[in-house]
mmCIF file of C-alpha atoms in Angstrom:
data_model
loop_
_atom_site.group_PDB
_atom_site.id
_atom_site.type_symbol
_atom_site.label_atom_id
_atom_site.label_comp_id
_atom_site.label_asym_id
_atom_site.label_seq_id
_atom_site.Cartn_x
_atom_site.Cartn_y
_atom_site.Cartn_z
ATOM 1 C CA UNK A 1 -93.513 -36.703 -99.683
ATOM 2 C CA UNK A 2 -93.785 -36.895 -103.413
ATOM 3 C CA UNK A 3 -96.959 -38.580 -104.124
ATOM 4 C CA UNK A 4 -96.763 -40.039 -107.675
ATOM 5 C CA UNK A 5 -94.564 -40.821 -110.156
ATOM 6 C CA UNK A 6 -95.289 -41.764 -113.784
ATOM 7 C CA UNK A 7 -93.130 -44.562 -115.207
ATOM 8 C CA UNK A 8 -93.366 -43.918 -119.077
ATOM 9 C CA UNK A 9 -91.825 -46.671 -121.297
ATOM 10 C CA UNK A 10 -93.063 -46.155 -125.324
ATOM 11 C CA UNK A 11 -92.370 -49.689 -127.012
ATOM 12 C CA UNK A 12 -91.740 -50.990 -130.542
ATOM 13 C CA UNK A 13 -91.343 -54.756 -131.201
ATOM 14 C CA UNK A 14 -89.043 -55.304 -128.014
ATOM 15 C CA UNK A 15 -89.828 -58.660 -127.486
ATOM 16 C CA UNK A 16 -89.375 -60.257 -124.027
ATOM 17 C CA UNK A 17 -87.475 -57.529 -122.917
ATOM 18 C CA UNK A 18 -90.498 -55.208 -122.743
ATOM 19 C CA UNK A 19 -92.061 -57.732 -119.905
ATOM 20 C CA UNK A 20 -88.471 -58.288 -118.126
ATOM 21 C CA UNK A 21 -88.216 -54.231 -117.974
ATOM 22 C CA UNK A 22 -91.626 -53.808 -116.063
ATOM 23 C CA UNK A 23 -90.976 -56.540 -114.368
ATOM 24 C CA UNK A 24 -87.936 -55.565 -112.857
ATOM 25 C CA UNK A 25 -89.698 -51.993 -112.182
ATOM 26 C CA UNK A 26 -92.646 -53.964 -110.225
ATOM 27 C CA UNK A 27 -89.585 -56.141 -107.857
ATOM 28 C CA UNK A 28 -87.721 -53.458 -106.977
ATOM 29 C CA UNK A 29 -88.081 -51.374 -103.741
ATOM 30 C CA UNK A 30 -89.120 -47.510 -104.128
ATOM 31 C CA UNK A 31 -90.558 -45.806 -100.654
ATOM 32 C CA UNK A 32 -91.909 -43.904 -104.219
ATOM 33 C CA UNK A 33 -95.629 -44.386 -105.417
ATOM 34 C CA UNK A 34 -95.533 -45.095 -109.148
ATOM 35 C CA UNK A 35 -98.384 -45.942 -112.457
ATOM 36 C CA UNK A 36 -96.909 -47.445 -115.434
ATOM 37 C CA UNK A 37 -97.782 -46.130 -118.888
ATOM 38 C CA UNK A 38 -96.505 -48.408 -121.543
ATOM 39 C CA UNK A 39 -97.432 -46.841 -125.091
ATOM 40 C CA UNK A 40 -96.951 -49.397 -127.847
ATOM 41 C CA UNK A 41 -95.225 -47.676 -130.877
ATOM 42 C CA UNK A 42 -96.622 -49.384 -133.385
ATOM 43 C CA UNK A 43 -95.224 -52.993 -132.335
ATOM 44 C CA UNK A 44 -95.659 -55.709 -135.166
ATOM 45 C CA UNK A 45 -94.268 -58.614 -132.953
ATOM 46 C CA UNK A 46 -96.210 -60.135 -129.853
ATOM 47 C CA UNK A 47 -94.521 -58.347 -126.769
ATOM 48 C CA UNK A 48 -97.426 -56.641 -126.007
ATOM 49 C CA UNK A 49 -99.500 -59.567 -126.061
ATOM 50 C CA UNK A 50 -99.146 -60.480 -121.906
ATOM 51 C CA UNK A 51 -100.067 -56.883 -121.508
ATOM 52 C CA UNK A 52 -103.173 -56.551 -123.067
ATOM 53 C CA UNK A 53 -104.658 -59.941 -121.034
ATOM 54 C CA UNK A 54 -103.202 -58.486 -117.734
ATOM 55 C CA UNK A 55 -105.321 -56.940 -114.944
ATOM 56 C CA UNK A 56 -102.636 -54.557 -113.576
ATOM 57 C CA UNK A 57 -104.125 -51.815 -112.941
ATOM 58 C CA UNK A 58 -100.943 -50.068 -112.234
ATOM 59 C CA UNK A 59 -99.901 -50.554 -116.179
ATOM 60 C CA UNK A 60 -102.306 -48.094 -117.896
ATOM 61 C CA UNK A 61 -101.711 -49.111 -121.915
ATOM 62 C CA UNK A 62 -101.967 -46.483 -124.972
ATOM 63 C CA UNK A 63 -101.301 -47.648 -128.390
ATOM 64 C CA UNK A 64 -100.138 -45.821 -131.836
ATOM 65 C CA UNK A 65 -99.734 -46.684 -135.396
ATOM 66 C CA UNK A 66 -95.998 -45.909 -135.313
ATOM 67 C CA UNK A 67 -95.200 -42.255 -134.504
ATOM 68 C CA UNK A 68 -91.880 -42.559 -133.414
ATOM 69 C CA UNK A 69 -90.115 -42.117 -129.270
ATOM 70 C CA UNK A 70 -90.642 -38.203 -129.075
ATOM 71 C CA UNK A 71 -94.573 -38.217 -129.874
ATOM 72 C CA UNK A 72 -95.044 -41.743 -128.404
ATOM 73 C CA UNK A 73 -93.876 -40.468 -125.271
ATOM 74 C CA UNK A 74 -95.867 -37.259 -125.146
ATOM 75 C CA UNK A 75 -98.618 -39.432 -125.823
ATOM 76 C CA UNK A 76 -97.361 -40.959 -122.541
ATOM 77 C CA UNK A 77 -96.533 -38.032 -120.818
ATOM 78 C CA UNK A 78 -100.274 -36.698 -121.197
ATOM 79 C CA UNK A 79 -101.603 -39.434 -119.728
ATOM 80 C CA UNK A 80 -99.694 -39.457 -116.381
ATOM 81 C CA UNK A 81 -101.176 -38.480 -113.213
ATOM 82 C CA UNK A 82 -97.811 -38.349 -111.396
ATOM 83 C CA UNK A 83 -95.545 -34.987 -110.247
ATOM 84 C CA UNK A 84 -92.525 -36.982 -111.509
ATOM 85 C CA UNK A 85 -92.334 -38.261 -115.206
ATOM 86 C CA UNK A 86 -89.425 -40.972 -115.540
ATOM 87 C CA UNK A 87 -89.224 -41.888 -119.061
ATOM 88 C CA UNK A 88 -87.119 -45.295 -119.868
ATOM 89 C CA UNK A 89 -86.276 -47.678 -122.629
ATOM 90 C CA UNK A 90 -88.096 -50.844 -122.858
ATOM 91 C CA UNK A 91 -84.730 -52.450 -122.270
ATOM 92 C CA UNK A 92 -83.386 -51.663 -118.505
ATOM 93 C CA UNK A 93 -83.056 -52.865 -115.609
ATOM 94 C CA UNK A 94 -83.759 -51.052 -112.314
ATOM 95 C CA UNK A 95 -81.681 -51.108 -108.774
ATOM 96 C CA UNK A 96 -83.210 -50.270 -105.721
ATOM 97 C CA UNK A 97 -84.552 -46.957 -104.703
ATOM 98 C CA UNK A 98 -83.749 -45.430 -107.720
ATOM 99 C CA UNK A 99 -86.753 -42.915 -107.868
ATOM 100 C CA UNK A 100 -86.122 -42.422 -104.374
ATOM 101 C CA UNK A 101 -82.650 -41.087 -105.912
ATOM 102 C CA UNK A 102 -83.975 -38.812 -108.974
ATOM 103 C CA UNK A 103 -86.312 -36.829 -106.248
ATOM 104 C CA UNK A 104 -83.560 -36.441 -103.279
ATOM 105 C CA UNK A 105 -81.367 -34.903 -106.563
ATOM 106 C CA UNK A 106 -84.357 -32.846 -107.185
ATOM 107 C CA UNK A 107 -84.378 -31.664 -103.596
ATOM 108 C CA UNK A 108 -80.909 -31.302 -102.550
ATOM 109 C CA UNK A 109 -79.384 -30.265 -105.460
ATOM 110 C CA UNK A 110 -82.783 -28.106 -107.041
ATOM 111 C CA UNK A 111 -82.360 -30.174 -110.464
ATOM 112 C CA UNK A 112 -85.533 -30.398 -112.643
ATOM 113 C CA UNK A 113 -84.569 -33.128 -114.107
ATOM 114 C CA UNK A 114 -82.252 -36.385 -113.520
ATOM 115 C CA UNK A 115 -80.445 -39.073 -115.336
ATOM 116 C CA UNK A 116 -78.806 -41.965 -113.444
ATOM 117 C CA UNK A 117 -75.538 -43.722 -114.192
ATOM 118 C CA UNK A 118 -75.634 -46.893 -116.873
ATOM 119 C CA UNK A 119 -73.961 -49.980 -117.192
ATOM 120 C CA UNK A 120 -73.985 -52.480 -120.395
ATOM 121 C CA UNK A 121 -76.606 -54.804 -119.782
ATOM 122 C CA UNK A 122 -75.322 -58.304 -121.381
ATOM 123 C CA UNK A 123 -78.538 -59.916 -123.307
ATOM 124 C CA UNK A 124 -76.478 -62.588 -124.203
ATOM 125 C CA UNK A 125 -76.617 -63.929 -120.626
ATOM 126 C CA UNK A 126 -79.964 -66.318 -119.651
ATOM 127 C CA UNK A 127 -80.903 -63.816 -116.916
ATOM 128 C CA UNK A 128 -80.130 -60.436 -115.952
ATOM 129 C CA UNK A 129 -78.109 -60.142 -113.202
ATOM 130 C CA UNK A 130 -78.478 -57.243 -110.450
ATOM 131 C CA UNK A 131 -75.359 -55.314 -109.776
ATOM 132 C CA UNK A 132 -73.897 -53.542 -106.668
ATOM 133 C CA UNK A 133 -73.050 -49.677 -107.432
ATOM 134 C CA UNK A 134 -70.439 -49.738 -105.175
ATOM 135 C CA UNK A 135 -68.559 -53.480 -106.521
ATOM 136 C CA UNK A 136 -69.098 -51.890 -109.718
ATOM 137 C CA UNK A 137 -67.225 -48.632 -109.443
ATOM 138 C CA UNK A 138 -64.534 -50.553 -108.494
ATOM 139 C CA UNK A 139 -64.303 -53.167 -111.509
ATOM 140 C CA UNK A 140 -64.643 -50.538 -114.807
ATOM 141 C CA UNK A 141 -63.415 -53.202 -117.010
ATOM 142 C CA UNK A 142 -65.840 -56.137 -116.167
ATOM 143 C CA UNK A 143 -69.123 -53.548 -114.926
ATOM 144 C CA UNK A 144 -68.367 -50.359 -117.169
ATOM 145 C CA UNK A 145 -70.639 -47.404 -115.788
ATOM 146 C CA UNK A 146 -71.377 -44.384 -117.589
ATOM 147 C CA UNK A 147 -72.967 -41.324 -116.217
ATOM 148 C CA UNK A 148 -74.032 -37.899 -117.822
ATOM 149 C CA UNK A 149 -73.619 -37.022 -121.252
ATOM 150 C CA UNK A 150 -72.193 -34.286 -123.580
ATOM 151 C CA UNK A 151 -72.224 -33.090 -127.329
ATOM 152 C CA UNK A 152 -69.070 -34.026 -129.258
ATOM 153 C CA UNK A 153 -70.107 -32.350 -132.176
ATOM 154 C CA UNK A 154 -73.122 -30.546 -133.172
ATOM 155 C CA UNK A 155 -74.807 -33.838 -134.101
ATOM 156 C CA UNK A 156 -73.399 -36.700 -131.766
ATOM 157 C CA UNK A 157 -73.256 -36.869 -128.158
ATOM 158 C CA UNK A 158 -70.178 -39.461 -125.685
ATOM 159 C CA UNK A 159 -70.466 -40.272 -122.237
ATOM 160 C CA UNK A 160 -69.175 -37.971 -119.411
ATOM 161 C CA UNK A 161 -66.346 -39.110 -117.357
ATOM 162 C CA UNK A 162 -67.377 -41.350 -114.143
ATOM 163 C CA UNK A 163 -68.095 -38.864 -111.216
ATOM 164 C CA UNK A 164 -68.629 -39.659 -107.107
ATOM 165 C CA UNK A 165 -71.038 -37.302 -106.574
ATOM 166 C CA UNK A 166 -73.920 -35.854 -108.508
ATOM 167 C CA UNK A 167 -73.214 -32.886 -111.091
ATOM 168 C CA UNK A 168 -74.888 -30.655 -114.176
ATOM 169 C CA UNK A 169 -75.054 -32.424 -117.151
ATOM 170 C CA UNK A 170 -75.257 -30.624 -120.446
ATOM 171 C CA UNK A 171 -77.296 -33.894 -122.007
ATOM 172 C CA UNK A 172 -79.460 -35.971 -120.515
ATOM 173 C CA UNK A 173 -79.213 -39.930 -121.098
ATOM 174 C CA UNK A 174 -82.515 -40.997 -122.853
ATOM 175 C CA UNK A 175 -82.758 -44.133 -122.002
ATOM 176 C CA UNK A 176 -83.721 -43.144 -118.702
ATOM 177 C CA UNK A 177 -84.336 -39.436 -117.256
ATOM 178 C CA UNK A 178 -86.870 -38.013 -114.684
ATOM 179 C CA UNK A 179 -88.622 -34.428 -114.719
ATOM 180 C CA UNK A 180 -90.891 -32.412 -112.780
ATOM 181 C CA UNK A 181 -94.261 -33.301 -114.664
ATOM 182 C CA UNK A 182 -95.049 -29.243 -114.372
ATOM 183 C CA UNK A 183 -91.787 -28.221 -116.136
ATOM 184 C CA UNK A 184 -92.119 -31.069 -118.677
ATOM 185 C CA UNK A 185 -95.623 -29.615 -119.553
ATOM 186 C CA UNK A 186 -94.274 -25.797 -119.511
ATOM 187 C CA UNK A 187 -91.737 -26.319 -122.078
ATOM 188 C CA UNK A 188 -93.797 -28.338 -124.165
ATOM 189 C CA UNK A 189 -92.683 -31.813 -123.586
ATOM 190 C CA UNK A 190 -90.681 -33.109 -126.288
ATOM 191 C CA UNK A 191 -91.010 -31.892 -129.698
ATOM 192 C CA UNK A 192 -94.139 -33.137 -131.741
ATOM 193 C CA UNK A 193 -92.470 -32.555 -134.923
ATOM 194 C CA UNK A 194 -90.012 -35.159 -133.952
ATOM 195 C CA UNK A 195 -89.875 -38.822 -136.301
ATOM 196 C CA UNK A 196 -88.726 -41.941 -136.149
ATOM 197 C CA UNK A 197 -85.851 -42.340 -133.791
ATOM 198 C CA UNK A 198 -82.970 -40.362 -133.203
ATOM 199 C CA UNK A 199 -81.925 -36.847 -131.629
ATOM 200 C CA UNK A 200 -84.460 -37.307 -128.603
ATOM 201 C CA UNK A 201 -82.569 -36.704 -126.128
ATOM 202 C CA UNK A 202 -80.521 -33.674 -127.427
ATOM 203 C CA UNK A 203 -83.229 -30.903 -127.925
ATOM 204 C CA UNK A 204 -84.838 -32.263 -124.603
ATOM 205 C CA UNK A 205 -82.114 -31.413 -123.163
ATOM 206 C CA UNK A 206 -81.487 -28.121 -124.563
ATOM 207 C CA UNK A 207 -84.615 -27.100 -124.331
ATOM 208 C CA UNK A 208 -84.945 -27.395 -120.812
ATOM 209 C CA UNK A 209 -81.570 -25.947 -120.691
ATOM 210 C CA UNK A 210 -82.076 -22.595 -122.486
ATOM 211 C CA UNK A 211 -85.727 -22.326 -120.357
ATOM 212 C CA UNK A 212 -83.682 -21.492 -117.172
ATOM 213 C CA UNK A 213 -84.160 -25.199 -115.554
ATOM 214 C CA UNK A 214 -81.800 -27.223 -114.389
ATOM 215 C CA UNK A 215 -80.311 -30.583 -115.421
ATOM 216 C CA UNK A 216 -78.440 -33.500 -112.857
ATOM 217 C CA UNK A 217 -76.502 -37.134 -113.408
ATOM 218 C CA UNK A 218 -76.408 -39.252 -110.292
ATOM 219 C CA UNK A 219 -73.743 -41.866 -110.007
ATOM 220 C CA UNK A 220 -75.705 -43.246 -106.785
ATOM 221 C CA UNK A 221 -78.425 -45.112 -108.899
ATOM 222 C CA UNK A 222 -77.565 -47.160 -111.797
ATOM 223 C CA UNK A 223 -79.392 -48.508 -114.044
ATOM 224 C CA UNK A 224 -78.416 -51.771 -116.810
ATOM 225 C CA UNK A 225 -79.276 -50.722 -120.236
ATOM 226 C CA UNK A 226 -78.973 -53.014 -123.182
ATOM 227 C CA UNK A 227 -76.947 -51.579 -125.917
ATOM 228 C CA UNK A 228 -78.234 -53.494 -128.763
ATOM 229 C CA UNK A 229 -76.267 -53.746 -132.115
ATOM 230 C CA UNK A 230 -79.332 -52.956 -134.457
ATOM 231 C CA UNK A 231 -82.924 -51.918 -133.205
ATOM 232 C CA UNK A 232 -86.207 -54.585 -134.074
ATOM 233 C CA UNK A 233 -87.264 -51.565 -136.518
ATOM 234 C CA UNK A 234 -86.150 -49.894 -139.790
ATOM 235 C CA UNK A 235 -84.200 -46.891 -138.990
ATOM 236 C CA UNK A 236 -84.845 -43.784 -141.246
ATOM 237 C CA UNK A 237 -81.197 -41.806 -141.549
ATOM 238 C CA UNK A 238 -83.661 -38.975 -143.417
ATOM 239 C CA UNK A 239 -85.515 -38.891 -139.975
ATOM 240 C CA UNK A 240 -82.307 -38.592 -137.631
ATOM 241 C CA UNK A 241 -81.242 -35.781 -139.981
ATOM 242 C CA UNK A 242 -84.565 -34.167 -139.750
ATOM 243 C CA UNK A 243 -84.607 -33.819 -135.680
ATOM 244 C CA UNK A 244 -81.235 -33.004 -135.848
ATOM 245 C CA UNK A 245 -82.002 -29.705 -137.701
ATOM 246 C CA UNK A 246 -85.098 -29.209 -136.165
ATOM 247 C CA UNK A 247 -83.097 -28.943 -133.055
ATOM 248 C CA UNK A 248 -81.052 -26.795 -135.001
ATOM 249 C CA UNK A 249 -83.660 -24.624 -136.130
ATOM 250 C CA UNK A 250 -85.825 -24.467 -132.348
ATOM 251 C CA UNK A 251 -81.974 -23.844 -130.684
ATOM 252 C CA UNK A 252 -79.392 -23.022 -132.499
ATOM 253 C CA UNK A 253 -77.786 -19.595 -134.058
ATOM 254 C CA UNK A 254 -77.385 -19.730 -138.141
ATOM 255 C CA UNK A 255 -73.553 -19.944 -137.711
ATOM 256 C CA UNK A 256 -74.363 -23.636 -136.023
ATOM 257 C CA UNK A 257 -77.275 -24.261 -138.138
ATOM 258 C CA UNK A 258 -74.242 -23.990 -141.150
ATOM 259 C CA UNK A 259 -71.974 -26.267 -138.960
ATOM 260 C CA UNK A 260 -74.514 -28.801 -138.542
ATOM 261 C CA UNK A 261 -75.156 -29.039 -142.621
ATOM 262 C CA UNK A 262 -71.744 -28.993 -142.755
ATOM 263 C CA UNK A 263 -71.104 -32.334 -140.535
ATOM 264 C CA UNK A 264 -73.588 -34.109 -142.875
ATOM 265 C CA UNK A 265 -72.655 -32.903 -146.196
ATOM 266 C CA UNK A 266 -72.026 -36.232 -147.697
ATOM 267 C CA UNK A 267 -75.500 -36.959 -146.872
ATOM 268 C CA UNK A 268 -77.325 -36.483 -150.644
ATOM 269 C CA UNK A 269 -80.730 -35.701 -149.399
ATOM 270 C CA UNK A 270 -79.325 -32.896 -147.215
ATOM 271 C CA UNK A 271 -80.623 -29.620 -148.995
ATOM 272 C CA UNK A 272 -84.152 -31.795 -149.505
ATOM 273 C CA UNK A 273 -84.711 -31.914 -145.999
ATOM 274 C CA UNK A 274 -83.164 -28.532 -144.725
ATOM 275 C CA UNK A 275 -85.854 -27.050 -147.267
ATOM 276 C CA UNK A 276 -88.159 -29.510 -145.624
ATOM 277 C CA UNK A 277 -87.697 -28.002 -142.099
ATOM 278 C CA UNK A 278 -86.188 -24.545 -142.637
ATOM 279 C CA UNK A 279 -89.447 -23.101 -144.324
ATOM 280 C CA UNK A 280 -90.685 -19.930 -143.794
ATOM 281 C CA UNK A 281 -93.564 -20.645 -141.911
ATOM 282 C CA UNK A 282 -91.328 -22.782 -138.945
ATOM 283 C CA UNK A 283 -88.609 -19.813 -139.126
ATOM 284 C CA UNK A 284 -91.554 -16.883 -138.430
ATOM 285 C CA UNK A 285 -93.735 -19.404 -136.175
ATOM 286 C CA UNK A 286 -90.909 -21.737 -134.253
ATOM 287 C CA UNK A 287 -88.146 -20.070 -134.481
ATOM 288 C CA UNK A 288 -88.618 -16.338 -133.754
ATOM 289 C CA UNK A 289 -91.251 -18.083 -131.096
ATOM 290 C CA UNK A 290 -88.082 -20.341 -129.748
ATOM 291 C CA UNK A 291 -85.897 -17.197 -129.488
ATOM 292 C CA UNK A 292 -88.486 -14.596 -128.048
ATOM 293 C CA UNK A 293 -89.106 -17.169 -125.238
ATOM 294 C CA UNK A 294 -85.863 -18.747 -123.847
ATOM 295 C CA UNK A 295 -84.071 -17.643 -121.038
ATOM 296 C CA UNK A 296 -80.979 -18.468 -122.063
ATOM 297 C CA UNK A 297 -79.135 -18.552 -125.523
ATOM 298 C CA UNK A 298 -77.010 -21.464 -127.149
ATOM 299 C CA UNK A 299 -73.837 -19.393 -126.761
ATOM 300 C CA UNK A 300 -74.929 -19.735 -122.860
ATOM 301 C CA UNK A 301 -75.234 -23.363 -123.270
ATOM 302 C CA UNK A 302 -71.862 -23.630 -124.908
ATOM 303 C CA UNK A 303 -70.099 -21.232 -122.784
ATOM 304 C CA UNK A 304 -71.090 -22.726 -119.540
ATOM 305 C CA UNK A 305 -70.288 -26.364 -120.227
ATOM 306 C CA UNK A 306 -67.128 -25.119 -122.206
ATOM 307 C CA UNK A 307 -68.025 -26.805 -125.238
ATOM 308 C CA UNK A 308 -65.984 -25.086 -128.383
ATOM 309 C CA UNK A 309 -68.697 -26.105 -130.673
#
C-alpha cells in the first residue's frame, strides 16, 4: 500500500477559500496517508493568518515573496516526503476517496500521472455543497463535469468530452493532478523559469509526455473547482506569453515555435520577449539539452492525440 502522499496547494491572497480547501481535504475519507504543504505565494491579504497560529502538524507551511504557481510549487514539491505529489488550487473541493482513485489509475491503468473530472464550484452559494458523481453525470446542465483536457491551438487548451471510464489525456487539468514523486523529480518538476501565472499546466504536461510517461483523466473522482471571473492578483499578459514560448522553445519544432508568434502577433511586446527567451545561451543549453533527452518528439505528441496543430 502506498504509504504517503503529498497534498501541495501554493496560495496567493485566496481568502477564506484557502481554509475551506484544506478543510474539506482534512473531512474527507482517503484509506490514503497524506501531509499538507501549503506554500504562500506571496499573499498580501490575511488567509494565511489561521495557518500560521495552527498546530497541525500535518500542514507543513513554506512561504515566498511572490514567485509565481510553477516555482511556488517546486518549492512545494521539494519539500514532500510522500511517493504521490497531488498538486491543487487553493479553491476545490474534494469527494471521497479521491487519492484512493489517482493511485488505483496509477496501478491498473500504469499512468504516471492523474487528473480527475471537475465541476463549477458556485462561490456565490453560503456553503459548498458535496455532489454525487453518479446524480451528476446525469444532470450536465445543473452539475456540468469536465474531464481531461486538450490543446486547441498552440497557446490555449478546452475541455475533453465527458468519458465513463478512464483514458490518456494529452493535458493535464492544473487545478488538480497527481504524479509519481520519482518521475516528477526525474523530469525536473515544473519549469523554474516559469512566472507569474499562466501556461502551467501545458509544458507539464508535455514534458512528461515527450519523457516516455504516461498521462490519465478519471471520471470516477470529481472534484468542485471554483472558476473565478478575475484572480485576487495582477495578472502579467508579458508573463503568460513568456511560458508560452518557453514551452515553445523546451518542446516545440521551429515550424510551431513560428505558429505560436504567429497566434499572438497583435501582442506589441512580442519580438521583446521572444528575444527575451530565444537567446543563444537557452537555445545551446535548454533546447539542444530538451531535444537530446526526450523520448518522444512533438510530432509524436501531435500525431498520437490527432491534433492538426
Amino acid at each position: 500500500m502506498l504509504k504517503k502522499a503529498s497534498i501541495i496547494i501554493a496560495s496567493r491572497n485566496e481568502g477564506i477559500m484557502l481554509k475551506q480547501t484544506i478543510d474539506s481535504i482534512k473531512r474527507t475519507p482517503t484509506r490514503i496517508p497524506y501531509e499538507i504543504i501549503v506554500v504562500d505565494d506571496g499573499s498580501r491579504d490575511d488567509s494565511f493568518a489561521w495557518i500560521h497560529e495552527t498546530n497541525d502538524n500535518q500542514i507543513i507551511k513554506a512561504q515566498t515573496e511572490g514567485l509565481g504557481i510553477a516555482p511556488a510549487r517546486n518549492i512545494g514539491a521539494n519539500m514532500a516526503t510522500g511517493e504521490i505529489l497531488v498538486f491543487c488550487d487553493a479553491h476545490i473541493e474534494v469527494e471521497p476517496y479521491w487519492l484512493d482513485e489517482f493511485t488505483r489509475v496509477m496501478g491498473s491503468f500504469g499512468a504516471e500521472a492523474v487528473s480527475p473530472a471537475f465541476k463549477e464550484m458556485d462561490y456565490v452559494k453560503s456553503r459548498l455543497k458535496r455532489f454525487d458523481f453518479l446524480a451528476a453525470a446525469h444532470s450536465r446542465v445543473k452539475n456540468p463535469l469536465m474531464c481531461g483536457r486538450t490543446l486547441d491551438s498552440l497557446s490555449s487548451t478546452k475541455w475533453l468530452p465527458m468519458s465513463t471510464a478512464p483514458f490518456e489525456t494529452p493535458i493535464l487539468s492544473g487545478g488538480c493532478w497527481a504524479v509519481r514523486a520519482e518521475v516528477f523529480r526525474a523530469v525536473g518538476g515544473y519549469e523554474a523559469a516559469f512566472r507569474g501565472y499562466g501556461g502551467d499546466e501545458e509544458e507539464i504536461s508535455l514534458k512528461l509526455w515527450l519523457n516516455g510517461y504516461t498521462l490519465y483523466a478519471t471520471p470516477h473522482t470529481c472534484v468542485a473547482h471554483y472558476f473565478r471571473p478575475s484572480a485576487p492578483y495582477k495578472l502579467q499578459l508579458a508573463d503568460l506569453l513568456h511560458n508560452r514560448f518557453y514551452t515553445a522553445l523546451c518542446h516545440y519544432k521551429d515550424e510551431r515555435v513560428q505558429r505560436i508568434m504567429q497566434e499572438h502577433a497583435d501582442y506589441p511586446r512580442i519580438q521583446a520577449v521572444y528575444d527575451e527567451v530565444f537567446t543563444p545561451e537557452n537555445i545551446e543549453q535548454v533546447r539542444r539539452e530538451r531535444f537530446r533527452s526526450r523520448l518522444r518528439d512533438d510530432d509524436w505528441f501531435f500525431s498520437h492525440f490527432k491534433l492538426n496543430l
